[in-house]
Amino acid sequence: MSEHENEQVLCEDCGQQSAVCTVAVMMGEKVMHRKLCQACMAKASMAIAAGNLGQVLGSILSAARNAAQSRAEEAAEEGKPQQAAQEQPLPALDGDAEACPQCGLTYEAFRKQRRPACAACCTAFRQSVKRVLSESCASLQHVGRRPVTEAVAQRKRAHLERLQRQLEEAVAREDYEKAAMLRDALRNEENRGNA
Amino acid sequence: MRDVLIVHSQVSLMRNYPDIPFDTRQNPEDAARVISRTRSALQGRGFALHLLRDMSQDRHMALLEAGQIPLWVRNDRGTSAVMLPLDGSACVTLCGTAHVAIAAKRPGSALPEAAEACFAIDDALSRRVSFAFDEELGYLQGQYGQMGTGMNAGMRVHLPLLLRSPQMEEIRKEAQRAGVQFFVPSAGKKNEFGILDVMNASALGMTESEICQLVSNQVQKLCDMERELRQKALRDAPLALEDKVWRAYGLLQTARVLGQEEFWRLWSDVRLGAALELLPVAVDKVDGLVPEALVAHLRSYAEEALTGEDLDACRAARVRELLGEKPLL
C-alpha cells in the first residue's frame, strides 16, 4: 500500500466524505483555504469560478447544510436510511483489475475512496467507474469533442475505408482504370500516414 | 438583445495528462511536469504564466474577484499556476482539480461564445500534447461530474423575487432531475443577494452544445418565472417596489461607509430597479460595480492595504464615484 492510501482528510464542510481538493475562499479581506469533498466542491464550483461574492465560504457552508437537509428530507420522504450511497465503499464488481497498472492503486483502495487516482485507474476499474457514472449520467457513451489528433485519425480511418470500399466496387464492376486510380490513392494515403 | 436577468456565462473544460497522477496523488514534481508541458504547448499563443506561490495575496484576490481565474485551485502545496491570456479570451489554470482547466467567462447569455473560446485553446493544446481520452468515457477525470466532455457550463442569474418564493425548493428538485444543479451564493439561510448559479450536473452522454443548451433552457425557464413575479410585483405593490429600489439607489449614491455585505444587498435591489427601468441607471453600469467594490480592487485603487472602516469608506467613495454621486441640493 502506498503512503497516499492512508491520506484520508475529511471534507471541512460536510465532514462526511473525503476531501478531494482545496478551495480558496474569501473571508472578508483574506483568502482562506478549505478542503472539500467532491459533492461540496461540485455545488460550489460554479459560484467559486465566478468568484467574488465575498461570502463564498458562507455559501459553501449554507449549500452543504441545505444539501444535507434536503438529502435527509428526501430520504425521510422515501423511508430510506439517511446514509447516502456515496458515503459507502463501491460494491465489488467483476471485470475490474486488481490494481491500476500505472499508479498501483489497489481495487480495494479505489472502492473505499471511490475516485480514480490517475487516468489509467479509469480504465483499470472501468466497471466500477461506469457504475458510479450511471447514478448521474443518462448515457455512458461519450459523444462530445475528441482530441484534435484523435479526430484527425478518425477522419483519416473513415477516408481510407471509403477508398477501400470504392476500390472493391470498381473491381466488382470491372472498372480497372478507376480501380487503379483508387489503389494509387489508397497507397498514397497509407504512405503519408506511415511517414 | 441582452437578457438583463443573466449576469454572465462561464464555461470550463477540464483536461488531464495520461501519465501524471490526478490531483489527490500529485506531488510537486508531477505539478512541475504539468506546468512545463502546458507552457511549452502554449508557447507563442499570448499567455503569461504565473505561479500562485509567487503571486501576492492582493493580486491573487483581485484576479479571483474579477473572475479572471477560477477559485478552485489546489494551491496548498504551492504547486498551482495560472496562465493568463493577453487578449482576455480564456485563462488556463494548472494543477487544480484537473491538470489543465481552460475557463472563459462572458457577460450575459453567451455560453456558446465562452465555449468557443475554450475550444480554441483546447484544440491548440491537443495538437501539441496528448490528453487522457477514452472512446467510451471521453476525457478521463478524477471527478466523476466532469468525466466525458470535461465541461462545466454555468450561468449566473439575478432572480431576487423567485429565490424568495416558496416554490424554489420544488424548482430545484425539478432542475436536478433535468440534469442541472443550482448553487445559491448567500450569507446565511436567506438569499439576500438574489443571485443563482446554474450549471450542468454531469458531462457524459451529451455533446458540449447539448450541455450548453440544457443549461440555457433551464435558465430561460427560471427567467420566465422571475419575469412573471416582477410583473406581479409591479401590478400588486408598485409603490413598495419603487420605494425599495430607490432607497437602495439612494444609499449607494450617498453612503459614506459601506460594508461588503450591505453593498451586495443594495446592489441586488438597485439591479432589480435598473432592470425594471424604475431607476435612471443602466444594468451594465450596476454590474460594473462588481468587482470594483470588492476588497482587492479597492486596495489596488487606493494603492494601500486598507482594512476595517477605511476599507468600507473607500468602498462607499468608489461606489459613489462609479454610480454618480447624488448631487446635494
Short mmCIF file of C-alpha atoms in Angstrom, two decimals:
data_model
loop_
_atom_site.label_atom_id
_atom_site.label_comp_id
_atom_site.label_asym_id
_atom_site.label_seq_id
_atom_site.Cartn_x
_atom_site.Cartn_y
_atom_site.Cartn_z
CA MET A 1 0.00 0.00 0.00
CA SER A 2 1.41 3.36 -0.91
CA GLU A 3 1.59 6.21 1.58
CA HIS A 4 -1.16 8.06 -0.30
CA GLU A 5 -3.72 5.41 0.51
CA ASN A 6 -3.56 6.42 4.17
CA GLU A 7 -4.19 10.11 3.46
CA GLN A 8 -7.89 10.43 4.31
CA VAL A 9 -8.80 14.04 5.00
CA LEU A 10 -12.47 14.68 5.68
CA CYS A 11 -14.34 17.46 3.91
CA GLU A 12 -14.30 20.57 6.09
CA ASP A 13 -17.88 21.42 5.17
CA CYS A 14 -19.97 18.27 5.31
CA GLY A 15 -17.45 16.44 7.49
CA GLN A 16 -18.66 13.17 5.98
CA GLN A 17 -16.74 12.43 2.84
CA SER A 18 -13.08 12.50 1.94
CA ALA A 19 -11.77 15.86 0.84
CA VAL A 20 -10.62 15.79 -2.74
CA CYS A 21 -9.50 19.35 -3.30
CA THR A 22 -8.56 22.56 -1.61
CA VAL A 23 -10.59 25.64 -2.39
CA ALA A 24 -9.57 29.22 -1.88
CA VAL A 25 -12.46 31.08 -0.30
CA MET A 26 -12.73 34.73 0.52
CA MET A 27 -13.35 35.70 4.11
CA GLY A 28 -13.76 39.43 4.04
CA GLU A 29 -10.27 40.65 3.44
CA LYS A 30 -8.47 37.30 3.45
CA VAL A 31 -8.19 34.29 1.19
CA MET A 32 -8.54 31.09 3.18
CA HIS A 33 -8.25 27.52 2.06
CA ARG A 34 -10.77 24.82 2.74
CA LYS A 35 -10.61 21.14 1.93
CA LEU A 36 -13.81 19.97 0.27
CA CYS A 37 -15.25 16.68 -0.90
CA GLN A 38 -16.41 16.15 -4.46
CA ALA A 39 -20.08 16.80 -3.66
CA CYS A 40 -19.47 20.08 -1.80
CA MET A 41 -16.98 21.10 -4.47
CA ALA A 42 -19.44 20.46 -7.27
CA LYS A 43 -22.06 22.62 -5.56
CA ALA A 44 -19.66 25.43 -5.01
CA SER A 45 -17.54 25.28 -8.11
CA MET A 46 -19.52 27.47 -10.44
CA ALA A 47 -20.03 30.27 -7.97
CA ILE A 48 -16.45 29.95 -6.93
CA ALA A 49 -15.29 30.03 -10.51
CA ALA A 50 -17.22 33.20 -10.97
CA GLY A 51 -15.59 34.36 -7.76
CA ASN A 52 -16.12 37.42 -5.80
CA LEU A 53 -19.32 37.41 -3.78
CA GLY A 54 -17.23 37.87 -0.74
CA GLN A 55 -19.34 35.34 1.07
CA VAL A 56 -18.23 32.25 -0.70
CA LEU A 57 -17.35 30.47 2.49
CA GLY A 58 -20.78 31.21 3.92
CA SER A 59 -22.33 29.99 0.72
CA ILE A 60 -20.42 26.75 0.75
CA LEU A 61 -21.46 26.13 4.32
CA SER A 62 -25.02 27.09 3.56
CA ALA A 63 -25.11 24.96 0.40
CA ALA A 64 -23.68 21.99 2.26
CA ARG A 65 -26.24 22.42 5.05
CA ASN A 66 -29.09 22.73 2.57
CA ALA A 67 -27.86 19.70 0.62
CA ALA A 68 -27.59 17.61 3.77
CA GLN A 69 -31.02 18.80 4.86
CA SER A 70 -32.65 18.05 1.53
CA ARG A 71 -30.95 14.64 1.38
CA ALA A 72 -32.33 13.90 4.80
CA GLU A 73 -35.79 15.14 3.78
CA GLU A 74 -35.76 13.14 0.57
CA ALA A 75 -34.62 10.05 2.43
CA ALA A 76 -37.30 10.60 5.05
CA GLU A 77 -39.95 11.02 2.35
CA GLU A 78 -38.89 7.76 0.76
CA GLY A 79 -38.46 5.99 4.08
CA LYS A 80 -34.79 5.29 3.40
CA PRO A 81 -31.94 5.37 5.89
CA GLN A 82 -30.14 8.71 5.79
CA GLN A 83 -26.69 7.46 4.94
CA ALA A 84 -26.13 8.32 1.30
CA ALA A 85 -24.87 5.64 -1.04
CA GLN A 86 -21.97 7.95 -1.85
CA GLU A 87 -20.55 7.52 1.62
CA GLN A 88 -20.23 3.75 1.33
CA PRO A 89 -17.50 1.85 -0.49
CA LEU A 90 -18.35 0.80 -4.02
CA PRO A 91 -19.59 -2.75 -4.34
CA ALA A 92 -17.08 -5.23 -5.78
CA LEU A 93 -17.69 -5.82 -9.49
CA ASP A 94 -16.38 -8.42 -11.89
CA GLY A 95 -14.18 -7.28 -14.72
CA ASP A 96 -12.10 -4.70 -12.88
CA ALA A 97 -8.35 -5.10 -12.44
CA GLU A 98 -6.81 -5.94 -9.05
CA ALA A 99 -4.67 -2.82 -9.21
CA CYS A 100 -4.03 0.09 -11.52
CA PRO A 101 -1.06 -0.79 -13.75
CA GLN A 102 0.12 2.82 -13.76
CA CYS A 103 -0.18 4.18 -10.23
CA GLY A 104 -0.56 0.93 -8.31
CA LEU A 105 -3.82 1.92 -6.60
CA THR A 106 -5.42 -1.33 -5.46
CA TYR A 107 -9.01 -2.15 -6.28
CA GLU A 108 -9.87 -2.25 -2.58
CA ALA A 109 -8.39 1.21 -2.03
CA PHE A 110 -10.22 2.51 -5.08
CA ARG A 111 -13.55 1.10 -3.82
CA LYS A 112 -13.06 2.87 -0.50
CA GLN A 113 -12.05 6.25 -1.87
CA ARG A 114 -14.48 5.95 -4.83
CA ARG A 115 -12.20 8.02 -7.03
CA PRO A 116 -9.63 7.21 -9.70
CA ALA A 117 -6.13 8.42 -8.87
CA CYS A 118 -4.88 8.60 -12.45
CA ALA A 119 -6.15 8.19 -15.99
CA ALA A 120 -5.20 4.51 -16.08
CA CYS A 121 -7.38 3.85 -13.00
CA CYS A 122 -10.42 4.89 -15.06
CA THR A 123 -9.84 2.04 -17.48
CA ALA A 124 -8.46 -0.47 -14.96
CA PHE A 125 -11.58 -0.02 -12.81
CA ARG A 126 -13.89 0.72 -15.71
CA GLN A 127 -16.87 -1.29 -14.44
CA SER A 128 -16.89 0.50 -11.09
CA VAL A 129 -16.33 3.90 -12.69
CA LYS A 130 -19.27 3.25 -15.02
CA ARG A 131 -21.41 2.19 -12.09
CA VAL A 132 -20.77 5.50 -10.30
CA LEU A 133 -21.38 7.42 -13.52
CA SER A 134 -24.64 5.57 -14.13
CA GLU A 135 -26.05 7.25 -10.98
CA SER A 136 -25.89 10.66 -12.62
CA CYS A 137 -25.49 10.22 -16.39
CA ALA A 138 -28.27 9.29 -18.78
CA SER A 139 -25.84 7.64 -21.19
CA LEU A 140 -22.43 6.10 -20.59
CA GLN A 141 -21.09 6.75 -24.08
CA HIS A 142 -19.03 9.85 -24.76
CA VAL A 143 -20.47 11.78 -27.68
CA GLY A 144 -18.67 15.09 -27.39
CA ARG A 145 -15.46 16.53 -28.76
CA ARG A 146 -12.34 14.48 -29.20
CA PRO A 147 -8.70 15.50 -29.07
CA VAL A 148 -7.72 17.06 -32.38
CA THR A 149 -5.20 14.32 -33.11
CA GLU A 150 -7.83 11.67 -32.39
CA ALA A 151 -10.38 13.45 -34.55
CA VAL A 152 -7.91 13.69 -37.44
CA ALA A 153 -7.05 10.00 -37.12
CA GLN A 154 -10.73 9.08 -37.09
CA ARG A 155 -11.42 11.14 -40.22
CA LYS A 156 -8.45 9.50 -41.92
CA ARG A 157 -9.63 6.00 -40.99
CA ALA A 158 -13.05 6.82 -42.43
CA HIS A 159 -11.45 8.19 -45.62
CA LEU A 160 -9.32 5.05 -46.08
CA GLU A 161 -12.34 2.83 -45.50
CA ARG A 162 -14.27 4.81 -48.11
CA LEU A 163 -11.44 4.46 -50.67
CA GLN A 164 -11.18 0.73 -49.95
CA ARG A 165 -14.92 0.31 -50.44
CA GLN A 166 -14.87 2.26 -53.70
CA LEU A 167 -11.90 0.15 -54.88
CA GLU A 168 -13.80 -3.07 -54.18
CA GLU A 169 -16.83 -1.72 -56.00
CA ALA A 170 -14.71 -0.67 -59.00
CA VAL A 171 -13.12 -4.15 -59.17
CA ALA A 172 -16.56 -5.76 -58.92
CA ARG A 173 -17.73 -3.58 -61.82
CA GLU A 174 -14.52 -4.46 -63.72
CA ASP A 175 -13.73 -0.75 -63.99
CA TYR A 176 -9.98 -1.35 -63.81
CA GLU A 177 -8.99 2.19 -64.74
CA LYS A 178 -10.92 3.59 -61.79
CA ALA A 179 -9.66 0.74 -59.60
CA ALA A 180 -6.04 1.59 -60.44
CA MET A 181 -6.64 5.24 -59.54
CA LEU A 182 -8.23 4.26 -56.25
CA ARG A 183 -5.44 1.80 -55.48
CA ASP A 184 -2.84 4.54 -56.02
CA ALA A 185 -4.82 6.98 -53.90
CA LEU A 186 -5.07 4.38 -51.16
CA ARG A 187 -1.32 3.68 -51.29
CA ASN A 188 -0.53 7.41 -51.18
CA GLU A 189 -2.77 7.90 -48.15
CA GLU A 190 -1.23 4.92 -46.35
CA ASN A 191 2.31 6.03 -47.18
CA ARG A 192 1.52 9.54 -45.94
CA GLY A 193 0.25 8.03 -42.72
CA ASN A 194 3.41 5.97 -42.25
CA ALA A 195 5.75 8.84 -43.00
CA MET B 1 -30.97 41.73 -27.18
CA ARG B 2 -29.34 41.04 -23.83
CA ASP B 3 -31.47 39.35 -21.17
CA VAL B 4 -30.88 41.59 -18.17
CA LEU B 5 -31.58 38.76 -15.76
CA ILE B 6 -28.45 36.91 -16.86
CA VAL B 7 -25.30 38.32 -15.29
CA HIS B 8 -22.74 36.17 -17.04
CA SER B 9 -21.98 32.81 -18.63
CA GLN B 10 -18.96 30.71 -17.83
CA VAL B 11 -17.52 27.57 -19.38
CA SER B 12 -14.67 25.38 -18.13
CA LEU B 13 -13.02 22.47 -19.90
CA MET B 14 -11.05 20.05 -17.74
CA ARG B 15 -8.21 18.01 -19.18
CA ASN B 16 -5.68 15.61 -17.68
CA TYR B 17 -2.43 14.16 -18.88
CA PRO B 18 -2.48 10.37 -19.21
CA ASP B 19 0.85 9.72 -17.48
CA ILE B 20 0.58 12.07 -14.48
CA PRO B 21 -1.46 11.27 -11.32
CA PHE B 22 -4.64 13.23 -10.63
CA ASP B 23 -4.69 15.97 -8.01
CA THR B 24 -5.05 13.81 -4.88
CA ARG B 25 -1.87 11.89 -5.66
CA GLN B 26 0.09 14.64 -7.29
CA ASN B 27 3.47 15.62 -5.87
CA PRO B 28 5.39 18.84 -6.62
CA GLU B 29 7.42 17.09 -9.35
CA ASP B 30 4.23 15.98 -11.09
CA ALA B 31 2.88 19.52 -10.87
CA ALA B 32 6.11 20.87 -12.36
CA ARG B 33 5.69 18.45 -15.30
CA VAL B 34 2.12 19.63 -15.85
CA ILE B 35 3.21 23.26 -15.85
CA SER B 36 6.24 22.74 -18.07
CA ARG B 37 4.34 20.64 -20.61
CA THR B 38 1.42 23.03 -20.86
CA ARG B 39 3.63 26.09 -21.03
CA SER B 40 5.59 24.58 -23.93
CA ALA B 41 2.39 23.65 -25.74
CA LEU B 42 1.00 27.18 -25.44
CA GLN B 43 4.24 28.96 -26.25
CA GLY B 44 3.73 31.83 -28.66
CA ARG B 45 -0.02 31.97 -28.08
CA GLY B 46 -0.04 35.04 -25.88
CA PHE B 47 -0.23 33.57 -22.39
CA ALA B 48 1.68 34.75 -19.35
CA LEU B 49 2.42 32.09 -16.73
CA HIS B 50 2.07 32.97 -13.04
CA LEU B 51 2.94 30.58 -10.24
CA LEU B 52 0.45 31.19 -7.46
CA ARG B 53 3.12 30.82 -4.78
CA ASP B 54 4.93 33.80 -6.31
CA MET B 55 1.82 35.93 -6.61
CA SER B 56 0.97 38.49 -3.92
CA GLN B 57 -2.23 37.83 -1.99
CA ASP B 58 -3.80 41.08 -3.20
CA ARG B 59 -3.01 40.29 -6.83
CA HIS B 60 -4.40 36.79 -6.37
CA MET B 61 -7.56 38.19 -4.78
CA ALA B 62 -8.02 40.78 -7.49
CA LEU B 63 -7.94 38.05 -10.15
CA LEU B 64 -10.41 35.98 -8.16
CA GLU B 65 -12.75 38.93 -7.62
CA ALA B 66 -12.77 39.70 -11.31
CA GLY B 67 -13.44 36.05 -12.11
CA GLN B 68 -10.29 36.07 -14.25
CA ILE B 69 -9.07 32.90 -12.60
CA PRO B 70 -11.16 30.16 -11.02
CA LEU B 71 -11.01 29.82 -7.25
CA TRP B 72 -10.88 26.05 -7.17
CA VAL B 73 -7.10 25.90 -7.33
CA ARG B 74 -5.30 23.35 -5.25
CA ASN B 75 -2.52 25.57 -4.06
CA ASP B 76 -1.91 24.30 -0.57
CA ARG B 77 1.43 22.92 -1.68
CA GLY B 78 2.23 25.98 -3.68
CA THR B 79 2.12 23.97 -6.88
CA SER B 80 -0.68 25.59 -8.87
CA ALA B 81 -0.23 28.07 -11.66
CA VAL B 82 -2.37 30.15 -13.92
CA MET B 83 -1.78 31.19 -17.50
CA LEU B 84 -3.47 34.49 -18.24
CA PRO B 85 -4.18 35.43 -21.82
CA LEU B 86 -3.02 38.80 -23.09
CA ASP B 87 -6.28 39.18 -25.03
CA GLY B 88 -8.55 38.21 -22.10
CA SER B 89 -10.13 35.35 -24.07
CA ALA B 90 -9.81 32.42 -21.66
CA CYS B 91 -7.45 31.53 -18.83
CA VAL B 92 -5.74 28.24 -18.19
CA THR B 93 -5.39 27.01 -14.61
CA LEU B 94 -2.84 24.30 -13.97
CA CYS B 95 -2.86 21.66 -11.23
CA GLY B 96 -6.30 22.42 -9.83
CA THR B 97 -8.98 19.74 -9.72
CA ALA B 98 -7.72 18.82 -13.20
CA HIS B 99 -4.23 19.15 -14.63
CA VAL B 100 -5.45 21.73 -17.11
CA ALA B 101 -8.63 23.78 -16.73
CA ILE B 102 -9.49 26.14 -19.54
CA ALA B 103 -12.07 28.70 -18.44
CA ALA B 104 -13.83 31.55 -20.19
CA LYS B 105 -16.39 34.00 -18.85
CA ARG B 106 -18.60 36.28 -20.92
CA PRO B 107 -21.21 38.82 -19.84
CA GLY B 108 -24.87 37.98 -20.34
CA SER B 109 -26.18 34.87 -22.06
CA ALA B 110 -23.15 33.69 -24.02
CA LEU B 111 -22.41 30.05 -23.31
CA PRO B 112 -21.59 29.20 -26.96
CA GLU B 113 -19.15 32.12 -27.19
CA ALA B 114 -17.46 31.16 -23.91
CA ALA B 115 -17.31 27.54 -25.10
CA GLU B 116 -15.75 28.54 -28.43
CA ALA B 117 -13.02 30.48 -26.61
CA CYS B 118 -12.24 27.35 -24.58
CA PHE B 119 -12.32 25.07 -27.64
CA ALA B 120 -9.76 27.23 -29.46
CA ILE B 121 -7.27 26.74 -26.63
CA ASP B 122 -8.19 23.08 -26.25
CA ASP B 123 -7.51 22.47 -29.96
CA ALA B 124 -4.22 24.35 -29.80
CA LEU B 125 -3.15 22.28 -26.80
CA SER B 126 -4.23 18.94 -28.17
CA ARG B 127 -2.20 19.48 -31.34
CA ARG B 128 0.92 19.58 -29.16
CA VAL B 129 0.14 17.31 -26.20
CA SER B 130 -1.97 14.20 -25.51
CA PHE B 131 -4.77 14.30 -23.00
CA ALA B 132 -6.21 11.26 -21.25
CA PHE B 133 -9.07 10.19 -23.51
CA ASP B 134 -11.15 7.04 -23.78
CA GLU B 135 -13.58 6.18 -26.59
CA GLU B 136 -16.33 5.34 -24.12
CA LEU B 137 -15.67 7.60 -21.14
CA GLY B 138 -14.37 10.60 -23.05
CA TYR B 139 -11.85 12.84 -21.30
CA LEU B 140 -10.77 10.98 -18.17
CA GLN B 141 -11.07 12.86 -14.90
CA GLY B 142 -10.57 12.49 -11.19
CA GLN B 143 -14.05 13.99 -10.67
CA TYR B 144 -16.98 11.94 -11.95
CA GLY B 145 -19.06 15.03 -12.64
CA GLN B 146 -16.57 16.10 -15.29
CA MET B 147 -15.94 12.71 -16.92
CA GLY B 148 -16.90 12.78 -20.60
CA THR B 149 -16.68 16.19 -22.18
CA GLY B 150 -14.89 17.60 -19.12
CA MET B 151 -17.19 20.57 -19.45
CA ASN B 152 -18.81 22.73 -16.80
CA ALA B 153 -21.23 25.21 -18.32
CA GLY B 154 -22.80 27.68 -15.95
CA MET B 155 -24.82 30.84 -15.96
CA ARG B 156 -25.21 33.37 -13.17
CA VAL B 157 -28.71 34.82 -12.99
CA HIS B 158 -30.22 37.57 -10.87
CA LEU B 159 -33.57 36.30 -9.59
CA PRO B 160 -34.28 38.23 -6.39
CA LEU B 161 -38.03 37.58 -6.37
CA LEU B 162 -38.02 33.95 -7.47
CA LEU B 163 -35.35 33.00 -4.95
CA ARG B 164 -37.55 34.29 -2.14
CA SER B 165 -40.57 32.36 -3.35
CA PRO B 166 -41.66 29.16 -1.59
CA GLN B 167 -41.70 27.25 -4.91
CA MET B 168 -37.94 27.41 -5.11
CA GLU B 169 -37.25 24.04 -3.47
CA GLU B 170 -39.59 22.29 -5.89
CA ILE B 171 -37.97 24.09 -8.81
CA ARG B 172 -34.53 22.98 -7.59
CA LYS B 173 -35.61 19.34 -7.42
CA GLU B 174 -37.12 19.50 -10.89
CA ALA B 175 -33.96 21.06 -12.31
CA GLN B 176 -31.88 18.37 -10.63
CA ARG B 177 -33.96 15.73 -12.38
CA ALA B 178 -33.37 17.54 -15.66
CA GLY B 179 -29.59 17.36 -15.09
CA VAL B 180 -28.64 20.80 -13.78
CA GLN B 181 -27.68 21.92 -10.33
CA PHE B 182 -28.20 25.19 -8.54
CA PHE B 183 -25.83 26.99 -6.31
CA VAL B 184 -27.13 29.90 -4.28
CA PRO B 185 -24.40 32.21 -3.02
CA SER B 186 -25.67 33.72 0.21
CA ALA B 187 -24.51 34.69 3.64
CA GLY B 188 -26.94 32.53 5.54
CA LYS B 189 -30.25 30.82 5.01
CA LYS B 190 -31.79 33.80 3.26
CA ASN B 191 -30.78 34.61 -0.25
CA GLU B 192 -30.11 38.28 0.20
CA PHE B 193 -28.19 38.83 -2.99
CA GLY B 194 -30.73 37.31 -5.34
CA ILE B 195 -28.02 35.50 -7.27
CA LEU B 196 -28.25 31.95 -8.54
CA ASP B 197 -25.64 29.92 -10.39
CA VAL B 198 -26.98 27.21 -12.68
CA MET B 199 -24.66 24.54 -14.09
CA ASN B 200 -24.70 21.09 -15.61
CA ALA B 201 -24.54 18.19 -13.15
CA SER B 202 -22.78 15.70 -15.42
CA ALA B 203 -20.69 15.82 -18.56
CA LEU B 204 -21.03 12.36 -20.12
CA GLY B 205 -23.51 11.27 -22.78
CA MET B 206 -24.17 14.76 -24.13
CA THR B 207 -22.26 16.87 -26.60
CA GLU B 208 -20.86 20.20 -25.47
CA SER B 209 -23.56 22.08 -27.33
CA GLU B 210 -26.26 19.89 -25.76
CA ILE B 211 -24.84 20.72 -22.32
CA CYS B 212 -24.92 24.46 -23.14
CA GLN B 213 -28.46 24.08 -24.45
CA LEU B 214 -29.60 22.21 -21.34
CA VAL B 215 -28.28 24.93 -19.04
CA SER B 216 -29.66 27.72 -21.25
CA ASN B 217 -33.10 26.10 -21.34
CA GLN B 218 -33.24 25.76 -17.58
CA VAL B 219 -32.07 29.34 -17.14
CA GLN B 220 -34.71 30.51 -19.57
CA LYS B 221 -37.43 28.79 -17.56
CA LEU B 222 -36.19 30.42 -14.37
CA CYS B 223 -36.03 33.83 -16.04
CA ASP B 224 -39.59 33.46 -17.29
CA MET B 225 -40.77 32.72 -13.76
CA GLU B 226 -38.84 35.70 -12.38
CA ARG B 227 -40.33 37.97 -15.03
CA GLU B 228 -43.83 36.84 -14.06
CA LEU B 229 -43.12 37.62 -10.42
CA ARG B 230 -41.74 41.04 -11.38
CA GLN B 231 -44.85 41.84 -13.36
CA LYS B 232 -46.98 40.72 -10.44
CA ALA B 233 -44.99 42.91 -8.04
CA LEU B 234 -45.33 45.88 -10.38
CA ARG B 235 -49.06 45.25 -10.59
CA ASP B 236 -49.80 44.46 -6.93
CA ALA B 237 -47.32 46.58 -4.98
CA PRO B 238 -45.73 49.14 -7.28
CA LEU B 239 -45.11 51.69 -4.54
CA ALA B 240 -43.38 49.26 -2.22
CA LEU B 241 -41.18 48.02 -5.05
CA GLU B 242 -40.32 51.51 -6.21
CA ASP B 243 -39.55 52.57 -2.66
CA LYS B 244 -37.27 49.59 -2.12
CA VAL B 245 -35.15 50.14 -5.22
CA TRP B 246 -34.95 53.92 -4.82
CA ARG B 247 -33.89 53.56 -1.19
CA ALA B 248 -31.11 51.20 -2.21
CA TYR B 249 -30.06 53.53 -5.03
CA GLY B 250 -30.03 56.48 -2.68
CA LEU B 251 -27.91 54.63 -0.15
CA LEU B 252 -25.35 53.53 -2.72
CA GLN B 253 -25.16 57.09 -4.04
CA THR B 254 -24.75 58.74 -0.67
CA ALA B 255 -23.30 56.27 1.87
CA ARG B 256 -20.01 57.26 3.46
CA VAL B 257 -19.28 53.84 4.93
CA LEU B 258 -20.34 50.70 3.10
CA GLY B 259 -19.63 47.15 4.29
CA GLN B 260 -19.29 44.40 1.70
CA GLU B 261 -22.41 42.53 2.76
CA GLU B 262 -24.52 45.70 2.75
CA PHE B 263 -23.09 46.56 -0.64
CA TRP B 264 -24.30 43.25 -2.07
CA ARG B 265 -27.82 43.66 -0.65
CA LEU B 266 -28.13 47.17 -2.06
CA TRP B 267 -26.53 46.12 -5.34
CA SER B 268 -29.21 43.45 -5.79
CA ASP B 269 -32.06 45.91 -5.19
CA VAL B 270 -30.53 48.53 -7.49
CA ARG B 271 -30.00 45.93 -10.20
CA LEU B 272 -33.67 44.96 -9.89
CA GLY B 273 -34.70 48.62 -10.22
CA ALA B 274 -32.41 49.15 -13.21
CA ALA B 275 -33.71 46.05 -14.99
CA LEU B 276 -37.30 47.21 -14.45
CA GLU B 277 -36.35 50.70 -15.63
CA LEU B 278 -37.57 52.14 -12.37
CA LEU B 279 -34.16 53.74 -11.83
CA PRO B 280 -32.24 56.06 -14.15
CA VAL B 281 -29.26 53.73 -14.36
CA ALA B 282 -28.29 51.01 -16.82
CA VAL B 283 -27.90 47.39 -15.72
CA ASP B 284 -24.40 47.30 -17.22
CA LYS B 285 -23.38 50.20 -15.02
CA VAL B 286 -24.71 48.39 -11.94
CA ASP B 287 -22.88 45.22 -12.99
CA GLY B 288 -19.75 47.31 -13.39
CA LEU B 289 -19.69 47.95 -9.64
CA VAL B 290 -18.53 44.35 -9.33
CA PRO B 291 -15.63 43.75 -8.84
CA GLU B 292 -14.67 47.39 -8.31
CA ALA B 293 -16.27 47.49 -4.85
CA LEU B 294 -14.53 44.34 -3.65
CA VAL B 295 -11.55 44.23 -1.33
CA ALA B 296 -8.56 43.65 -3.59
CA HIS B 297 -9.81 46.05 -6.23
CA LEU B 298 -10.34 48.74 -3.61
CA ARG B 299 -6.84 48.21 -2.26
CA SER B 300 -5.41 48.41 -5.72
CA TYR B 301 -7.44 51.55 -6.41
CA ALA B 302 -6.35 53.19 -3.16
CA GLU B 303 -2.78 51.85 -3.51
CA GLU B 304 -2.96 50.99 0.15
CA ALA B 305 -3.62 47.85 2.21
CA LEU B 306 -6.90 49.18 3.58
CA THR B 307 -8.78 47.34 6.32
CA GLY B 308 -11.85 47.83 8.52
CA GLU B 309 -13.63 51.16 8.38
CA ASP B 310 -11.06 52.65 5.99
CA LEU B 311 -11.89 49.91 3.53
CA ASP B 312 -15.66 50.44 3.94
CA ALA B 313 -15.21 54.18 3.49
CA CYS B 314 -13.17 53.60 0.35
CA ARG B 315 -15.87 51.24 -0.96
CA ALA B 316 -18.55 53.86 -0.36
CA ALA B 317 -16.47 56.51 -2.15
CA ARG B 318 -15.72 54.22 -5.08
CA VAL B 319 -19.38 53.23 -5.48
CA ARG B 320 -20.44 56.87 -5.35
CA GLU B 321 -17.86 57.70 -7.96
CA LEU B 322 -18.86 54.87 -10.30
CA LEU B 323 -22.57 55.34 -9.86
CA GLY B 324 -22.53 59.09 -9.97
CA GLU B 325 -22.93 60.76 -6.61
CA LYS B 326 -26.36 62.14 -5.83
CA PRO B 327 -25.99 65.92 -6.03
CA LEU B 328 -26.75 67.76 -2.80
CA LEU B 329 -29.35 70.40 -3.39
#
